[in-house]
CSV table of C-alpha atoms and ligand atoms in Angstrom, one decimal:
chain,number,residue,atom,x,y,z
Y,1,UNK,CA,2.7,-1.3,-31.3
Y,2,UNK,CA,3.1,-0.9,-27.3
Y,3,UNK,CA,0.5,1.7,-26.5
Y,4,UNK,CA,1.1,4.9,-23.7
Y,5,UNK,CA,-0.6,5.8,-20.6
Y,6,UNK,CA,-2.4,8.6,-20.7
Y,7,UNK,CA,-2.6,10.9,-17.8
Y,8,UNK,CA,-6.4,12.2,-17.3
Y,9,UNK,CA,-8.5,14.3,-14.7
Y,10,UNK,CA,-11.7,13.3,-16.1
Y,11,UNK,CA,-13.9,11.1,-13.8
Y,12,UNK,CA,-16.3,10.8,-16.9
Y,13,UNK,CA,-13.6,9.0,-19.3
Y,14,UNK,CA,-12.4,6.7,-16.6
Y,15,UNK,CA,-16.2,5.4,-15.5
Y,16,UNK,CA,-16.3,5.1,-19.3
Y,17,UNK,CA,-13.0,2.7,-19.6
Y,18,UNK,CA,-13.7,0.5,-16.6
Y,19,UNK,CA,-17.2,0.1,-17.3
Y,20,UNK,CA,-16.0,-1.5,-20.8
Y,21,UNK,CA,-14.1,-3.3,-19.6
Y,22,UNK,CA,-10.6,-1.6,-19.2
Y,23,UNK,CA,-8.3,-1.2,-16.7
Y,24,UNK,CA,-7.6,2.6,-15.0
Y,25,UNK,CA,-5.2,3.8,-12.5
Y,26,UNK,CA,-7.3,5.6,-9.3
Y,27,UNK,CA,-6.0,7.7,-6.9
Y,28,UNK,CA,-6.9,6.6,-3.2
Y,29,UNK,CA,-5.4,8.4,0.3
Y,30,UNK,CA,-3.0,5.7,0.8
Y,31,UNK,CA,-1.5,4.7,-2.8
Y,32,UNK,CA,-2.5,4.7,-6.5
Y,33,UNK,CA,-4.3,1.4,-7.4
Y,34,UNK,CA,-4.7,-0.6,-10.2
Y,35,UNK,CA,-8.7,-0.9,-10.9
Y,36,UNK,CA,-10.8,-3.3,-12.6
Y,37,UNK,CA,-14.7,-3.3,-12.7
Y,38,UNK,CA,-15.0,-6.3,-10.1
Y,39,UNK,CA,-18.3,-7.9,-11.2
Y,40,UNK,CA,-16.2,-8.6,-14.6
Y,41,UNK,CA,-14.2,-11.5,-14.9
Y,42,UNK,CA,-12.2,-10.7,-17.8
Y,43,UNK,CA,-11.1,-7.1,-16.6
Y,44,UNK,CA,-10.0,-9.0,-13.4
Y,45,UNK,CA,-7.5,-11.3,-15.2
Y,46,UNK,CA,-6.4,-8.2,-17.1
Y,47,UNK,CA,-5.1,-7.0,-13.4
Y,48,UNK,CA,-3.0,-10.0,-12.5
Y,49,UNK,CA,-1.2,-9.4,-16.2
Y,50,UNK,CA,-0.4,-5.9,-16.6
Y,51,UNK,CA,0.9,-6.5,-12.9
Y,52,UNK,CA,2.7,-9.7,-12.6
Y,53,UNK,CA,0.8,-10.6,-9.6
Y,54,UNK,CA,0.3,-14.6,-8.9
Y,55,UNK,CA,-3.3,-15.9,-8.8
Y,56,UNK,CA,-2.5,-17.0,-5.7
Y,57,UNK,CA,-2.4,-13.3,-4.5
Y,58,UNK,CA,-5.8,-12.2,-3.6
Y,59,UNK,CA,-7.5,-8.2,-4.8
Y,60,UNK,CA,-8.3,-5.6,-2.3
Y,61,UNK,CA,-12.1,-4.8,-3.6
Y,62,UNK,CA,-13.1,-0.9,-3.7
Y,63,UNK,CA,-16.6,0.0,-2.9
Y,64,UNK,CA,-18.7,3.7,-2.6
Y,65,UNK,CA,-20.2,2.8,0.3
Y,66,UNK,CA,-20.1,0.4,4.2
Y,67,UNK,CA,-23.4,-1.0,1.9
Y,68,UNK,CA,-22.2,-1.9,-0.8
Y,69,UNK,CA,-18.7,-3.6,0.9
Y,70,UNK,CA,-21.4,-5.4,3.0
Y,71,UNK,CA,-22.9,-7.4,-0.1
Y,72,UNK,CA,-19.4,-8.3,-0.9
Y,73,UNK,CA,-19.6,-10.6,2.5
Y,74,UNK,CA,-21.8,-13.6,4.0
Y,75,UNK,CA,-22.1,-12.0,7.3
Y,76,UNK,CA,-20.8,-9.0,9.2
Y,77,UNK,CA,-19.7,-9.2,12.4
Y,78,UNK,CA,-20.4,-6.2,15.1
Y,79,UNK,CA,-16.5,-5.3,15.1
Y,80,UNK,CA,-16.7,-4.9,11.2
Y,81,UNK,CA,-19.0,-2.1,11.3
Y,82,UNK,CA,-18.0,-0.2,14.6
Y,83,UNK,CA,-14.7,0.1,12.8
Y,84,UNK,CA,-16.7,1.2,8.9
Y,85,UNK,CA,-18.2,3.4,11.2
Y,86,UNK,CA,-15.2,5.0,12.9
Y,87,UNK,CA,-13.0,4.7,9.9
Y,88,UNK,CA,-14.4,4.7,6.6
Y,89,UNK,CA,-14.3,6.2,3.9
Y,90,UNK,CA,-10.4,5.8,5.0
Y,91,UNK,CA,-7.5,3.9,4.9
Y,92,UNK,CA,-8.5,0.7,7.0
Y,93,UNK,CA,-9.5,-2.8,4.7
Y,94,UNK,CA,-11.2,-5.3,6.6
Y,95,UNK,CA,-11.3,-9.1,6.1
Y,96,UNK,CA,-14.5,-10.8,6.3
Y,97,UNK,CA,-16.5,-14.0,4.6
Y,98,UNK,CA,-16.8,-14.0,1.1
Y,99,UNK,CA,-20.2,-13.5,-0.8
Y,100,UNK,CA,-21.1,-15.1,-4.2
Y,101,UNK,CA,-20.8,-11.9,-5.6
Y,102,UNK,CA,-17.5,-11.7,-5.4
Y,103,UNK,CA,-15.3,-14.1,-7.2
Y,104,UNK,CA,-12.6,-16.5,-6.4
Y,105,UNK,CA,-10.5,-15.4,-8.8
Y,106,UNK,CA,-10.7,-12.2,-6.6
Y,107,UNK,CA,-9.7,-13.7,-3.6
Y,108,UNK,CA,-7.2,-16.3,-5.2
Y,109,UNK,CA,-9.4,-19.4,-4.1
Y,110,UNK,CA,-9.9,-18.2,-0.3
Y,111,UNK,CA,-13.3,-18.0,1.0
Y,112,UNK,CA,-12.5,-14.3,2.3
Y,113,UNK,CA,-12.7,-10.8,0.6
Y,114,UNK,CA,-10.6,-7.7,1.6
Y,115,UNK,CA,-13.1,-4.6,1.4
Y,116,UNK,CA,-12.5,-1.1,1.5
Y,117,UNK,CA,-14.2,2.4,1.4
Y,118,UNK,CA,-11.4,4.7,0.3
Y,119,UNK,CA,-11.6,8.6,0.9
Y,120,UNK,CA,-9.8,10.2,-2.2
Y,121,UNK,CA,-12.5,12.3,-3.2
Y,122,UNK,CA,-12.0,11.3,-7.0
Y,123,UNK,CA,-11.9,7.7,-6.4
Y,124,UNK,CA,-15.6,8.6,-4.7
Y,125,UNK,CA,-16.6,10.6,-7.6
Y,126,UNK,CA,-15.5,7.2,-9.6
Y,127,UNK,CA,-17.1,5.0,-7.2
Y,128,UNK,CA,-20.3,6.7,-7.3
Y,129,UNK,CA,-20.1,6.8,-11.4
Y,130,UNK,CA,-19.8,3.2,-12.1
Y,131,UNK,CA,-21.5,2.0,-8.8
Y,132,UNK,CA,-20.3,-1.2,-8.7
Y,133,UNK,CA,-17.1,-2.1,-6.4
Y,134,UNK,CA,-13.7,-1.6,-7.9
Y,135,UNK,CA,-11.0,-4.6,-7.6
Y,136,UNK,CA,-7.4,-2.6,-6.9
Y,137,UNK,CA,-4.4,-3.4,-5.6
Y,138,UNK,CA,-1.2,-1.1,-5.7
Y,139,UNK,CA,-0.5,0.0,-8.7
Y,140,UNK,CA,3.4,-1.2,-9.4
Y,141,UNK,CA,4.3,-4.4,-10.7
Y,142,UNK,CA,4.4,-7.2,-8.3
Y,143,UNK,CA,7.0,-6.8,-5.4
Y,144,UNK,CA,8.0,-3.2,-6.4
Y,145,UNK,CA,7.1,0.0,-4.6
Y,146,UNK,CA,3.8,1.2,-4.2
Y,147,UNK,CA,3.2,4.6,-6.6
Y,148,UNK,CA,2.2,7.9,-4.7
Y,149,UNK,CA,1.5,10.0,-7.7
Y,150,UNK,CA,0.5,9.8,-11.3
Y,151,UNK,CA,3.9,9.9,-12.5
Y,152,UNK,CA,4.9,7.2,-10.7
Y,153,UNK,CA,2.1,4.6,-12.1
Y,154,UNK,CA,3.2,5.9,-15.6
Y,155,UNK,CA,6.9,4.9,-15.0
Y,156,UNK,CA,5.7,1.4,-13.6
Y,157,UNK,CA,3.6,0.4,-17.2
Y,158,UNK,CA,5.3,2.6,-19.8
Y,159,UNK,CA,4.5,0.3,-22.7
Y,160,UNK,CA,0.7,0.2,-21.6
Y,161,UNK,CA,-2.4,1.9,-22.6
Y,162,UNK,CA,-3.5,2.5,-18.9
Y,163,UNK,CA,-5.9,5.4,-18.2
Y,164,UNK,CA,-4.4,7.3,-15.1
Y,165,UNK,CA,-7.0,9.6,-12.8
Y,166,UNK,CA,-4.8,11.9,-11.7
Y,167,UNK,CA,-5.5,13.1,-8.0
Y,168,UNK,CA,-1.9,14.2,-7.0
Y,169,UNK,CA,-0.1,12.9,-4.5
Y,170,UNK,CA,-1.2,10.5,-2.0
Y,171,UNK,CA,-2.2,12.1,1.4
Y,172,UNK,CA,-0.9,9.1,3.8
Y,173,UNK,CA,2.4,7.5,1.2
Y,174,UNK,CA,1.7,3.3,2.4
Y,175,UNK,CA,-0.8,0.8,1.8
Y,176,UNK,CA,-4.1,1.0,4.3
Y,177,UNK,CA,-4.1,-0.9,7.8
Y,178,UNK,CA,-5.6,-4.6,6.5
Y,179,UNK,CA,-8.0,-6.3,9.8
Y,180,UNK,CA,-9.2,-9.8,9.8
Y,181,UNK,CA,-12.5,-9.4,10.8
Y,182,UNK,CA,-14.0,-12.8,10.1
Y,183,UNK,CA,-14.4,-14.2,13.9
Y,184,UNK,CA,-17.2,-12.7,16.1
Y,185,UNK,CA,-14.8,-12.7,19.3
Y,186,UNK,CA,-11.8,-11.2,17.9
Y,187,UNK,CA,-10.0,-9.4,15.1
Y,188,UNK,CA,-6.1,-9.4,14.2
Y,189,UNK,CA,-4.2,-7.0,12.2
Y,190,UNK,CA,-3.0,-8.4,9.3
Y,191,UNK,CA,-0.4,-5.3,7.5
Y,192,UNK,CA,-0.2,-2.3,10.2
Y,193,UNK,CA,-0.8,1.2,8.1
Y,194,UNK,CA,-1.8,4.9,9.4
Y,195,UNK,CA,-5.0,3.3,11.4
Y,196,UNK,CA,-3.1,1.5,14.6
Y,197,UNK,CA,-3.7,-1.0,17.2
Y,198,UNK,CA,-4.0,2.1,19.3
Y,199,UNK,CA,-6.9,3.4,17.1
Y,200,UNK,CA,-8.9,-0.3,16.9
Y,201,UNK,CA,-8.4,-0.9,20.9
Y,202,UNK,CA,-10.3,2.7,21.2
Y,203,UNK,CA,-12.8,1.8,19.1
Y,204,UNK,CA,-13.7,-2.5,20.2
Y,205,UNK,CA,-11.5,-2.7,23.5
Y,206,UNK,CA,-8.1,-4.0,24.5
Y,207,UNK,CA,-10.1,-7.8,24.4
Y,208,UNK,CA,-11.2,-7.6,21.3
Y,209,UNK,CA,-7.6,-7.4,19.8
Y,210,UNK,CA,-6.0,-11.0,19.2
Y,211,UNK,CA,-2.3,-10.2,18.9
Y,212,UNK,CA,-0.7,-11.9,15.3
Y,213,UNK,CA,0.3,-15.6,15.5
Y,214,UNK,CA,2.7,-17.2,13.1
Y,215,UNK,CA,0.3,-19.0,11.0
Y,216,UNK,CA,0.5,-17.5,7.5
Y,217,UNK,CA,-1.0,-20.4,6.0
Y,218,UNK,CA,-4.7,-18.9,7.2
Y,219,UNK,CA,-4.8,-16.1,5.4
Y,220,UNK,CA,-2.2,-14.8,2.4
Y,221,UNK,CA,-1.5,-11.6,2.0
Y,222,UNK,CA,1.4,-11.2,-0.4
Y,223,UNK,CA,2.6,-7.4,0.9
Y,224,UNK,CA,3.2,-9.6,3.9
Y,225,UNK,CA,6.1,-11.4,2.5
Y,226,UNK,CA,9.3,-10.8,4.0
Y,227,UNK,CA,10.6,-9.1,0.6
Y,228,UNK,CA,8.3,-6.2,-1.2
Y,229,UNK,CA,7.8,-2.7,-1.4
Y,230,UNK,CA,11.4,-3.1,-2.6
Y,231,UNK,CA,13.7,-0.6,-5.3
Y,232,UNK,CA,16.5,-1.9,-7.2
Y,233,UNK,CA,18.8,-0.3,-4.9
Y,234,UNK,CA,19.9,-2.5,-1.8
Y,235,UNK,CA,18.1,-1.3,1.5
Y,236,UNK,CA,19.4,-0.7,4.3
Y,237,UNK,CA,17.8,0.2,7.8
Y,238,UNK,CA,19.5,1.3,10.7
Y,239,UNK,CA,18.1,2.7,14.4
Y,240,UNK,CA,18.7,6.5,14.8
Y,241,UNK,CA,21.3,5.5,17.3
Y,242,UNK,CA,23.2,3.1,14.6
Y,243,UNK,CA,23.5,5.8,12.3
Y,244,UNK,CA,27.3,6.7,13.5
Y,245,UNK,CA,28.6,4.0,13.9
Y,246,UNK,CA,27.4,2.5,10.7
Y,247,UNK,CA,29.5,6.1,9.0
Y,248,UNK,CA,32.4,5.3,10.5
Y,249,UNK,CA,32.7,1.8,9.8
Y,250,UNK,CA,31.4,2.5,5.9
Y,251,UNK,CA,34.3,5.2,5.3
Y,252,UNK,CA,36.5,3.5,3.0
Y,253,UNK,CA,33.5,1.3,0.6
Y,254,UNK,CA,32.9,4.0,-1.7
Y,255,UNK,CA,29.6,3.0,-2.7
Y,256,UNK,CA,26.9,5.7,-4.2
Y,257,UNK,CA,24.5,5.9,-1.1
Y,258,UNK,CA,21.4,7.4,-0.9
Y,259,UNK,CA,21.0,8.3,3.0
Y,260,UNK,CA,17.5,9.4,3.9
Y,261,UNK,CA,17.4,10.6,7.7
Y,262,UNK,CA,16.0,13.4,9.8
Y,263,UNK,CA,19.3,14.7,10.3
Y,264,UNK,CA,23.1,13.8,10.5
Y,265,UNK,CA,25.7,12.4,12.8
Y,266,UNK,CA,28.3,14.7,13.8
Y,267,UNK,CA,30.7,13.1,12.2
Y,268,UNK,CA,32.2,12.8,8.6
Y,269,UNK,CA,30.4,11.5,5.9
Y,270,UNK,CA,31.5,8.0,3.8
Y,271,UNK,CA,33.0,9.3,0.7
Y,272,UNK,CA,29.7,8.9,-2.2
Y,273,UNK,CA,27.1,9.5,0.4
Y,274,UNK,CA,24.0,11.9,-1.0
Y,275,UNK,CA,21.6,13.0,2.2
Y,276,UNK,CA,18.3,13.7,1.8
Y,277,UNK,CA,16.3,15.5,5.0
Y,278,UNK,CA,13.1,13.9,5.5
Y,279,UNK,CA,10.9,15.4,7.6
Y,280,UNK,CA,11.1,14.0,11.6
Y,281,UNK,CA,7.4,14.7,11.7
Y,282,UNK,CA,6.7,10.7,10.5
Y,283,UNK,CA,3.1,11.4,8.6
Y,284,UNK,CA,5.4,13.8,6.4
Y,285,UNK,CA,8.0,11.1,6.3
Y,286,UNK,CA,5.5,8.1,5.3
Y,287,UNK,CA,4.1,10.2,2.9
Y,288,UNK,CA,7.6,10.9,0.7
Y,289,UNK,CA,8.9,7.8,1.3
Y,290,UNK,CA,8.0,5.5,-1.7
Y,291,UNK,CA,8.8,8.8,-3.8
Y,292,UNK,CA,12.5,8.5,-2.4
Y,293,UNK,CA,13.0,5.6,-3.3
Y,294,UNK,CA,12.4,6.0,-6.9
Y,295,UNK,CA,14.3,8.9,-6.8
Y,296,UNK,CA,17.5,6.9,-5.7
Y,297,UNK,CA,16.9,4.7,-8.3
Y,298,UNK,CA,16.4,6.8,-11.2
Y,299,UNK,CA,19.9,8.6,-9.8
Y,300,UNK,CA,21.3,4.9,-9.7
Y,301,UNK,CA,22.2,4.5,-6.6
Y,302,UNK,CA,23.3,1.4,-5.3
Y,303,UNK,CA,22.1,1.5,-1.9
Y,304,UNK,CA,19.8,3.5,0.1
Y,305,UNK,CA,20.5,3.5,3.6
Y,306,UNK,CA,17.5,4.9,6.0
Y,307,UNK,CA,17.0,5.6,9.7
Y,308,UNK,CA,13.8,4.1,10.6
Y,309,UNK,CA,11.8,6.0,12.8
Y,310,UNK,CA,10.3,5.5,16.1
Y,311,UNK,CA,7.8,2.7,16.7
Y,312,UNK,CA,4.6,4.6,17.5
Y,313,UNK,CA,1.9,5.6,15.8
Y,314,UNK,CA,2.3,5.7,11.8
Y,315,UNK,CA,5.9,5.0,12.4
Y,316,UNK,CA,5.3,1.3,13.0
Y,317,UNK,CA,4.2,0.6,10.1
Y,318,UNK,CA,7.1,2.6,8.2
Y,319,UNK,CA,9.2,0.4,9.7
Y,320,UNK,CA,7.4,-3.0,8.4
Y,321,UNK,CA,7.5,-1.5,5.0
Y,322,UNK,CA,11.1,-0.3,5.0
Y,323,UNK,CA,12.1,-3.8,6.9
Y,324,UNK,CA,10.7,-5.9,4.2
Y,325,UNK,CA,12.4,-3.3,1.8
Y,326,UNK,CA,15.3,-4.4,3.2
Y,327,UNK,CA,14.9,-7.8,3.1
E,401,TXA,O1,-4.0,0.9,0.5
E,401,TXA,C1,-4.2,-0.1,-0.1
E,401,TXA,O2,-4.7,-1.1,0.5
E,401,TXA,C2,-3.9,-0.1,-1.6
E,401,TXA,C3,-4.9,0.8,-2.3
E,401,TXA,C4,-4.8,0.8,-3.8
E,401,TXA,O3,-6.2,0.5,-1.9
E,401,TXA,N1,-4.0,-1.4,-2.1
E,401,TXA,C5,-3.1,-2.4,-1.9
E,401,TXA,O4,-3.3,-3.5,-2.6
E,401,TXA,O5,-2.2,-2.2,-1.1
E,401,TXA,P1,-2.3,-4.7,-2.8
E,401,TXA,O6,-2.9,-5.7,-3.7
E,401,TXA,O7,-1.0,-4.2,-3.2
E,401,TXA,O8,-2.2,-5.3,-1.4
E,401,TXA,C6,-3.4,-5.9,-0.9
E,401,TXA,C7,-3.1,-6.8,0.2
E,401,TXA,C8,-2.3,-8.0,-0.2
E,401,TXA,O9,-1.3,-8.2,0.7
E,401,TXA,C9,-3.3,-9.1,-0.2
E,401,TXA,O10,-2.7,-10.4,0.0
E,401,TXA,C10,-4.3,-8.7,0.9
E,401,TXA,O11,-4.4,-7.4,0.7
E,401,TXA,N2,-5.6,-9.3,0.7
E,401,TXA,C11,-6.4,-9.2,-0.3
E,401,TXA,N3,-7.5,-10.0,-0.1
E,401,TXA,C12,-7.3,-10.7,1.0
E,401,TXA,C13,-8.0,-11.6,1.8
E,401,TXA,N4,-9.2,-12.1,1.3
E,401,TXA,N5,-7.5,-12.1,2.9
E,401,TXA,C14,-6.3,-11.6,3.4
E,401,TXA,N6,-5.6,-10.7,2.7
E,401,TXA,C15,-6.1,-10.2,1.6
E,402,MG,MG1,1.0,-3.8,-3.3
């Protein structure tokens, strides 16, 4: 018999579960992920199952505290903990040497380990209960869209017996910034998120920032693929400045669109087009996004078209997410 997930508030039953081994869905500031005590081997495999996920896709690791994420690594450089300091408990993850206490099955075979100190105050209370870090990636099956609310993680496993900690919506909607922090000179961003380059070149200076190179065989990190974060409804992403142009020319094709923009063209709408306002402040926008999504999906929708929004701030990395959407 498939089980259900149940949907819980109590910090008490979830330390319980993942403390015996089980898996639970946490709340963090960023998305809902999928945790697994990480000093247990067997709970770890039970995360690459329920989600899909290839070995070969290493676990962002959770921990309470900057001292604990420090035992999960060989060495810490100086840039590691100016930016704990500046940006932890929050949504930054930072890449350094792996120690022997965390395993490879973890880190799929590399000799790194992604570490973060999240802020949702639940996932602290959690963090604090079990003291011991927390392996989690997003909570969706592998390649889908990230979950933002409890709901959401129960519509990705419907036939499991996952415990849920609900903590409501997620306060930023995408995955945390991920920095390579493992050499002493320099650090790269690795997935852009709600902490910028802006916000690291405050912090360690404009040298300390390597821009990316195209050498993905260093370092894996699968929500770098060119296709994730992706509905079943085909994506498509259009400048604000496109958005005409692309009406006019999509008149006649009759296909049930989902539009999601800050506001419309002038002119006439495609015949089948459904708009939905999003917000043109683009915290409020990355924070309903992922919940759009599966909205034009459970409506069936064939296509969602979207009008990504400026490159700055937050807004850069909507636009990685909604490009590789797209993809
Ligand atoms: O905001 C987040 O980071 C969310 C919440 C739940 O914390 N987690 C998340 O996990 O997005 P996931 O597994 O969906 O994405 C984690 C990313 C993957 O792209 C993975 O390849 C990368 O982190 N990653 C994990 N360990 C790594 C490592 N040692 N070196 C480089 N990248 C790593
Ligand atoms: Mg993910």
């Amino acid at each position: 018999m498939p089980g259900q997930p149940l949907i819980t508030q109590s910090i008490a039953d979830a330390a319980e579960a993942l403390l015996s081994g089980q898996l639970v869905a946490i709340p963090t500031e960023t998305v809902y992920g999928l945790a697994a005590d990480a000093t247990n081997p067997i709970a770890v495999a039970k995360v690459f199952a329920l989600k899909g996920r290839p070995a070969d896709h290493p676990l962002i690791v959770h921990c309470g505290s900057a001292a604990q994420a420090w035992q999960c690594a060989r060495s810490v450089t100086s840039a590691a903990r100016r930016l704990a300091d500046a940006f932890w408990p929050g949504p930054l993850t930072l890449v350094l040497p792996r120690s022997d206490w965390i395993s490879l099955a973890i880190t799929a075979g590399q000799d790194s380990v992604a570490v973060r100190v999240p802020s949702h105050p639940l996932t602290r209370q959690l963090l604090a209960a079990v003291d011991r870090p927390l392996v989690a990636p997003s909570a969706n099956r592998f390649g889908r869209v990230s979950p933002t609310t409890a709901e959401h993680v129960r519509d990705e496993f419907p036939d499991s017996d996952l415990l849920i900690l609900d903590g409501g919506p997620c306060d930023v909607g995408i995955e945390s910034t991920i920095v390579d922090c493992r050499a002493v000179e320099s650090v790269r961003i690795l997935r852009p998120g709600k902490i910028t380059q802006q916000h690291l070149v405050e912090e360690l200076g404009e040298a300390c920032l390597q821009v990316p190179e195209n050498d993905p065989a260093t370092v894996r990190v699968s929500g770098a693929l060119p296709t994730h974060y992706a509905p079943q409804a085909k994506v498509v992403v259009l400048e604000a400045r496109e958005l005409s142009v692309w009406c006019a020319s999509s008149m006649d094709d009759e296909v049930p669109t989902f539009l999601i923009a800050p506001a419309l063209p002038p002119e006439n709408l495609p015949a089948g087009i459904r708009w939905h306002s999003v917000s043109s402040d683009v915290n409020q926008f990355a924070r309903e996004m992922y919940a759009l999504f599966r909205q034009a999906d459970r409506e069936s929708f064939a296509r969602i078209v979207v009008q990504l929004p400026p490159a700055e701030g937050i807004g850069l990395a909507l636009r990685d997410r909604l490009q590789r959407a797209a993809n």
